[in-house]
Tab-separated table of C-alpha atoms and ligand atoms in Angstrom:
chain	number	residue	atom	x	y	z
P	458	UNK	CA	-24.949	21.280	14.306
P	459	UNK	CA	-24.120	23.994	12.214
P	460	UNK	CA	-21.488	23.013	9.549
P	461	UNK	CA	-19.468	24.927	6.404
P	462	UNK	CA	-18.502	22.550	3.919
P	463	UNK	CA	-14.388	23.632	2.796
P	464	UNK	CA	-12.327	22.633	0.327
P	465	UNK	CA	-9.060	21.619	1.337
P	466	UNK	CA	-5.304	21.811	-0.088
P	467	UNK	CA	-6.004	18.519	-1.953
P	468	UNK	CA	-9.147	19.523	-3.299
P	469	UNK	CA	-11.447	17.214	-1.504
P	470	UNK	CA	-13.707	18.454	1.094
P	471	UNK	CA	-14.642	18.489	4.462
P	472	UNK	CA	-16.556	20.015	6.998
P	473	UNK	CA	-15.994	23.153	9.870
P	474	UNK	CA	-17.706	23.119	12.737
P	475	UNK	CA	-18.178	26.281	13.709
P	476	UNK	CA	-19.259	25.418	17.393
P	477	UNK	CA	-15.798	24.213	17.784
P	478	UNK	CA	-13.871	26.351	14.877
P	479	UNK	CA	-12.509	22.706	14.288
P	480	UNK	CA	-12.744	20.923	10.510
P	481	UNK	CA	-13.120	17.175	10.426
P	482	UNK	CA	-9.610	16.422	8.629
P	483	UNK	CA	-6.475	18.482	8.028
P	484	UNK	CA	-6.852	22.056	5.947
P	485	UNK	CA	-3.872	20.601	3.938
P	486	UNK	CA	-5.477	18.091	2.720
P	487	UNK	CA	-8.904	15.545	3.693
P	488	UNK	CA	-8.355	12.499	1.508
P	489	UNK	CA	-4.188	12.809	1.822
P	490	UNK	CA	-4.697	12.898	5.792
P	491	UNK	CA	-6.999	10.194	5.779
P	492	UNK	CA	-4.542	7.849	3.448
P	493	UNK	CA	-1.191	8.735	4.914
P	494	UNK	CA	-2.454	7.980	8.517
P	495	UNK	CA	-5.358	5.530	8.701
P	496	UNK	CA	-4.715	3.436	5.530
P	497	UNK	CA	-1.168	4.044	4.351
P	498	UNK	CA	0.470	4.312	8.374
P	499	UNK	CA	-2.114	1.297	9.699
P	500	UNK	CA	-4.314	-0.455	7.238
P	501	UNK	CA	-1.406	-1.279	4.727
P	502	UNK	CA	1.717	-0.973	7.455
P	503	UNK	CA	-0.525	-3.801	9.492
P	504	UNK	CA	-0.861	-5.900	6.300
P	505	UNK	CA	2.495	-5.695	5.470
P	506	UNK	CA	3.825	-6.919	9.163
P	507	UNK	CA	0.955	-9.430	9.997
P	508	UNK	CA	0.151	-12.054	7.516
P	509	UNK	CA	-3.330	-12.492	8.294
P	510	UNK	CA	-6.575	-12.657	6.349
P	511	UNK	CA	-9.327	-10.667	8.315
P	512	UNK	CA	-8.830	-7.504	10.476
P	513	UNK	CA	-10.981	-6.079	12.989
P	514	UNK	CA	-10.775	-2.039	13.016
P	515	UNK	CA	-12.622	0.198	15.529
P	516	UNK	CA	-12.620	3.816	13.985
P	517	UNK	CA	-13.021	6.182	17.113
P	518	UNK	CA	-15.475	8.766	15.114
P	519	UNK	CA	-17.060	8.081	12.184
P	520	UNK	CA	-17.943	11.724	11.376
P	521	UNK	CA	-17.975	11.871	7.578
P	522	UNK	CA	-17.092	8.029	7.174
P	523	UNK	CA	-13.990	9.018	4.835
P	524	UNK	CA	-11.732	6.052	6.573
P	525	UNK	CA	-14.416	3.593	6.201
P	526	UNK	CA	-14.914	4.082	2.809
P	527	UNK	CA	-10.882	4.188	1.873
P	528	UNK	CA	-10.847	1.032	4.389
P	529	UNK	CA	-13.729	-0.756	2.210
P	530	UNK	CA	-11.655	0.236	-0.947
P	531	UNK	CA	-8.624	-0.896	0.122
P	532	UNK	CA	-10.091	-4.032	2.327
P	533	UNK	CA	-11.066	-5.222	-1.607
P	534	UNK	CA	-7.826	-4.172	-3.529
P	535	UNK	CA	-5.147	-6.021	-0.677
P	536	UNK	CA	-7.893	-8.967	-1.101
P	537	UNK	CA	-8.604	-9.162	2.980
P	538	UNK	CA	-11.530	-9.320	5.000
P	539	UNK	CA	-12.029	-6.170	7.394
P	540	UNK	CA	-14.423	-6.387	10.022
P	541	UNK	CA	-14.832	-2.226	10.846
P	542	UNK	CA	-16.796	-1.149	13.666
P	543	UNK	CA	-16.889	2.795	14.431
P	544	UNK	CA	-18.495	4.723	17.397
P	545	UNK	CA	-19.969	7.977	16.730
P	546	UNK	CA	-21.797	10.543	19.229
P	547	UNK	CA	-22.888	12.996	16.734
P	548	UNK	CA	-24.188	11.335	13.725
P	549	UNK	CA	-24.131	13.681	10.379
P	550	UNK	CA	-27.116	14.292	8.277
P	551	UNK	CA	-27.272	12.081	4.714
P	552	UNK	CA	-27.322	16.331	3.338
P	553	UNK	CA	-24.087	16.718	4.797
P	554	UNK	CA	-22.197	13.057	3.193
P	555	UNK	CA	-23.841	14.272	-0.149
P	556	UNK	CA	-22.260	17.675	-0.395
P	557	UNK	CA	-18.955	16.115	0.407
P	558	UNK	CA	-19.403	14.097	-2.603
P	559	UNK	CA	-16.908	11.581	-1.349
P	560	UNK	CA	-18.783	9.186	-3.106
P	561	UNK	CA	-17.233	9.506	-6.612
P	562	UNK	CA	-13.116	10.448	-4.879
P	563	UNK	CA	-12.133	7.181	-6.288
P	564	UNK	CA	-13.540	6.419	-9.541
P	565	UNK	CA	-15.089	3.024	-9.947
P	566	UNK	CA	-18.152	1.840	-10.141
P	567	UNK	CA	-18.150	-0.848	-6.759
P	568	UNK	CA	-16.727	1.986	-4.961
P	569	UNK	CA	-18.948	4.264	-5.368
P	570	UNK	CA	-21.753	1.741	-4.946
P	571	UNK	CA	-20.325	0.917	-1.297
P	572	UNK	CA	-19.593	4.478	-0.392
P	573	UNK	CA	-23.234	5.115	-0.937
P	574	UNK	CA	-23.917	2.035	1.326
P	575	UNK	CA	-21.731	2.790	3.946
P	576	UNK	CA	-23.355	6.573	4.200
P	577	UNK	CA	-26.794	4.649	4.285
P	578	UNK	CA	-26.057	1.825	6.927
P	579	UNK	CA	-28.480	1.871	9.921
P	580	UNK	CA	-26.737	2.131	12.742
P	581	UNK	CA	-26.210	-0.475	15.939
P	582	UNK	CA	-26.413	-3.141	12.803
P	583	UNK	CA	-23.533	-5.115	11.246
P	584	UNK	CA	-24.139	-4.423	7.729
P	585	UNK	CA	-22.031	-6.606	4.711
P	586	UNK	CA	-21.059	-3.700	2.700
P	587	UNK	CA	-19.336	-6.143	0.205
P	588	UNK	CA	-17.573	-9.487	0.232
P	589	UNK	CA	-14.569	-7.879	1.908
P	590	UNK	CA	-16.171	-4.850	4.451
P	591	UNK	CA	-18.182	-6.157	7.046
P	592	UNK	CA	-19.388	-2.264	9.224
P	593	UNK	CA	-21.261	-1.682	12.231
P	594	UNK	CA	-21.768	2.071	13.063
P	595	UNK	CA	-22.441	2.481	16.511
P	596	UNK	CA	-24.094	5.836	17.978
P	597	UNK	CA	-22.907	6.300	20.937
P	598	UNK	CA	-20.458	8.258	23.147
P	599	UNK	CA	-17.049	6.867	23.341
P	600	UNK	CA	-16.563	6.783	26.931
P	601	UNK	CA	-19.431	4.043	27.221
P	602	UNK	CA	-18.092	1.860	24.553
P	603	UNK	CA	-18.141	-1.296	26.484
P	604	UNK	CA	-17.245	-4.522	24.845
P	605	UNK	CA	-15.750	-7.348	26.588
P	606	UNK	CA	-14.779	-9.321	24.044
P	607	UNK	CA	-13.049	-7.132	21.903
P	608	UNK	CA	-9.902	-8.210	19.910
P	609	UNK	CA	-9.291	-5.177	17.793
P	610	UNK	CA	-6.309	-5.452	16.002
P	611	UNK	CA	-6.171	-1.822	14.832
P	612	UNK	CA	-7.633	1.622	16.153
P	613	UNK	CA	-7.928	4.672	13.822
P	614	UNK	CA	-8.245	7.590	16.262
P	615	UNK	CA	-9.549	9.905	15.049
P	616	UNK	CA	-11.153	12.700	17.734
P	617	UNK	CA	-10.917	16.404	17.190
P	618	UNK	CA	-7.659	17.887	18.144
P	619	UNK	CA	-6.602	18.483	21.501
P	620	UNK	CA	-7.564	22.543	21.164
P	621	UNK	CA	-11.536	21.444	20.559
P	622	UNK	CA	-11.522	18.534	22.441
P	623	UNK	CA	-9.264	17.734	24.832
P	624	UNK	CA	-10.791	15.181	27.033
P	625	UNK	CA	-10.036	12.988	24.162
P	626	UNK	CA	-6.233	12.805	24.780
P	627	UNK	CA	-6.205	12.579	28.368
P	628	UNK	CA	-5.303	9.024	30.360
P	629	UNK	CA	-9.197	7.360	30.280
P	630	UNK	CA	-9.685	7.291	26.640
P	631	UNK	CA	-6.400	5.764	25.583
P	632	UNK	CA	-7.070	3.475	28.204
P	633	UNK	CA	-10.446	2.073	26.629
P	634	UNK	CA	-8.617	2.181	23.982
P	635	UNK	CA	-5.900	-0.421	25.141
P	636	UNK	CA	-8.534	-2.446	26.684
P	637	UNK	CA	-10.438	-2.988	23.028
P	638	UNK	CA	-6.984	-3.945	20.920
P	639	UNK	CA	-5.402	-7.448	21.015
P	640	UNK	CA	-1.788	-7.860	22.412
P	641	UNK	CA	0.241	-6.293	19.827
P	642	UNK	CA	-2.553	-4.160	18.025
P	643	UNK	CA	-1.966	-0.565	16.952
P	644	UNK	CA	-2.976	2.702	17.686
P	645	UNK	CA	-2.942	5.473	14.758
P	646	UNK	CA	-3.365	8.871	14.805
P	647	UNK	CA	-2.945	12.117	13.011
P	648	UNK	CA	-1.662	13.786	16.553
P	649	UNK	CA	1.671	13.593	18.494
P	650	UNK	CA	1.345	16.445	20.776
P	651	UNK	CA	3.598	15.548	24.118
P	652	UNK	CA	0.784	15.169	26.493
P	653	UNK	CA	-0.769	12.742	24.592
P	654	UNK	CA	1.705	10.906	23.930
P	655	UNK	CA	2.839	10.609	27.122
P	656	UNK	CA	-0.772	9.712	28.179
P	657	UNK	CA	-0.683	7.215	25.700
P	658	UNK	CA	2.482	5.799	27.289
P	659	UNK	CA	1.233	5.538	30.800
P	660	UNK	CA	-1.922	3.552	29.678
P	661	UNK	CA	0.477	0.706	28.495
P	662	UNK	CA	1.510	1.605	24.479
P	663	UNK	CA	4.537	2.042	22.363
P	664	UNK	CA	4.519	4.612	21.205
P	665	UNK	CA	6.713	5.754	17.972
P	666	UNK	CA	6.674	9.311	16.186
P	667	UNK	CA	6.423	8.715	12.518
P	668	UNK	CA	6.176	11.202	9.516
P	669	UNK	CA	2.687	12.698	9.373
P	670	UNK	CA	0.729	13.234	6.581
P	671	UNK	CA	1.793	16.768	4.458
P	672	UNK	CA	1.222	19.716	6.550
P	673	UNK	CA	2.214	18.333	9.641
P	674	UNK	CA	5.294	17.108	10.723
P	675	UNK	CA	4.518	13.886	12.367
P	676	UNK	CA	2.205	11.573	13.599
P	677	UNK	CA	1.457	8.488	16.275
P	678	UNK	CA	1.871	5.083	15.637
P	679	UNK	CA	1.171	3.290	19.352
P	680	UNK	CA	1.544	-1.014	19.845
P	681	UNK	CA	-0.483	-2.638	22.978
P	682	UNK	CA	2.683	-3.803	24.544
D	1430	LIG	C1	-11.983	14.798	13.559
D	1430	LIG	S1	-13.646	14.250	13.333
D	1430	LIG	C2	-13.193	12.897	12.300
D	1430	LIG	C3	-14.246	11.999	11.869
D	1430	LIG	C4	-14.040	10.939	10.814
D	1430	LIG	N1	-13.049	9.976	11.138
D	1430	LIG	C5	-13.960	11.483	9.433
D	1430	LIG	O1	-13.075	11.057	8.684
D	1430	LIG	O2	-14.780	12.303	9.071
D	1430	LIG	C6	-14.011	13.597	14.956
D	1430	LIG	C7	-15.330	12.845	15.085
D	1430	LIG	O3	-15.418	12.278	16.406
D	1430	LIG	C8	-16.738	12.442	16.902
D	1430	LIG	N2	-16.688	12.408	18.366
D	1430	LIG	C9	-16.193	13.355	19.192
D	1430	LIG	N3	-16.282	12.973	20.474
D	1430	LIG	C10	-16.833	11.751	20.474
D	1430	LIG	C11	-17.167	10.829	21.503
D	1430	LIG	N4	-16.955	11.116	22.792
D	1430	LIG	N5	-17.716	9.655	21.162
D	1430	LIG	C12	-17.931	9.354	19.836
D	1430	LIG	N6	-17.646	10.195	18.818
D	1430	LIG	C13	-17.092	11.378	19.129
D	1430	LIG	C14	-17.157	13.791	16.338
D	1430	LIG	O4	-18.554	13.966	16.350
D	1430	LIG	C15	-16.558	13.720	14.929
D	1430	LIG	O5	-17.451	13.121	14.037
């Protein structure tokens, strides 16, 4: 695939796909976007309504593994076991994680050690990243995910917007996705674009517009009801 590597409003980076004109994470901002919606809007807002000790997160699109890594930081730092399994159809290059240089966004020593580990996991493998982040990449296309006895308690969803990619925010996929979460898991995603939502809605969610991450006005925060 034939990427640009950009630097966004934050300064961090991430990547343009020129195939799609699409970039991985919001022009406003990669590492804000990632923390307002995945860790700040689900990680932490799940933590702070469940009191429970392990969490099992699916991550619909690894791409650059940015969530996974903020998940492993934060999975250490609120002190709770996260069990993270993310699907992936188009697997990045290890040249492409390096020139992000993710790996040194948060400054510490263990992080960057498990940043480097996540990047290097095989895939189809659950790998112990540290005493808290237990990962299992999975290549594979997202419409053949297939796992009976999944009790997700959390979904980051994270596709390409609905411009590049919109067979991701039709009926089926939200549909998978209710059939991997628990009762009472969440949905989060940068998106709240009507047809979505309303897609979202009619495969059995929640759903509630909350403030999205800076550039964009809101976001999607969905319950398995
Ligand atoms: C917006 S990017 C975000 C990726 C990632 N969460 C990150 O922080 O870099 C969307 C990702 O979904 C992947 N993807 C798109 N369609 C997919 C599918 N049907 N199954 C699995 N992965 C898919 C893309 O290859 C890309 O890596």
């Amino acid at each position: 695939m034939n990427f640009k590597h950009v630097i966004t409003g934050d300064g961090s980076k991430t990547l343009y796909l020129q195939s799609l004109d699409e970039t991985y994470h919001s022009n406003h901002g990669a590492l804000q976007e990632s923390m307002h919606v995945y860790i700040q809007s689900g990680l932490q807002y799940l933590i702070d309504n469940k009191d429970v000790d392990q969490l099992n997160v699916f991550e619909m699109g690894f791409g650059t593994g940015l969530n996974a890594y903020l998940t492993a930081y934060y999975s250490r730092l609120y002190q709770k076991k996260v069990f993270y399994t993310s699907i992936e159809k188009f697997p990045l290059k290890e040249s492409d994680y390096r020139k992000l240089e993710y790996f040194n966004l948060i400054e510490s020593d263990p992080y960057t050690a498990e940043s480097e580990k996540i990047a290097q996991a095989p895939w189809g493998e659950q790998i112990a990243i540290s005493e808290f982040f237990v990962l299992e990449k999975i290549e594979e296309d997202f419409f053949n995910f297939n796992r009976e006895t999944a009790n997700y308690d959390i979904i980051y969803y994270d596709a390409f917007g609905h411009r590049a990619q919109s067979e991701m925010w039709e009926l089926r996929p939200f549909e998978i996705c209710r059939s991997l979460l628990r009762k009472g898991g969440i949905l989060v995603t940068y998106a709240s674009k009507g047809s979505a939502r309303r897609n979202l809605i009619q495969s059995g969610f929640e759903v509630k517009k909350i403030p999205g991450a800076p550039g964009k006005r809101e976001m999607m925060r969905a319950i398995k009801v």
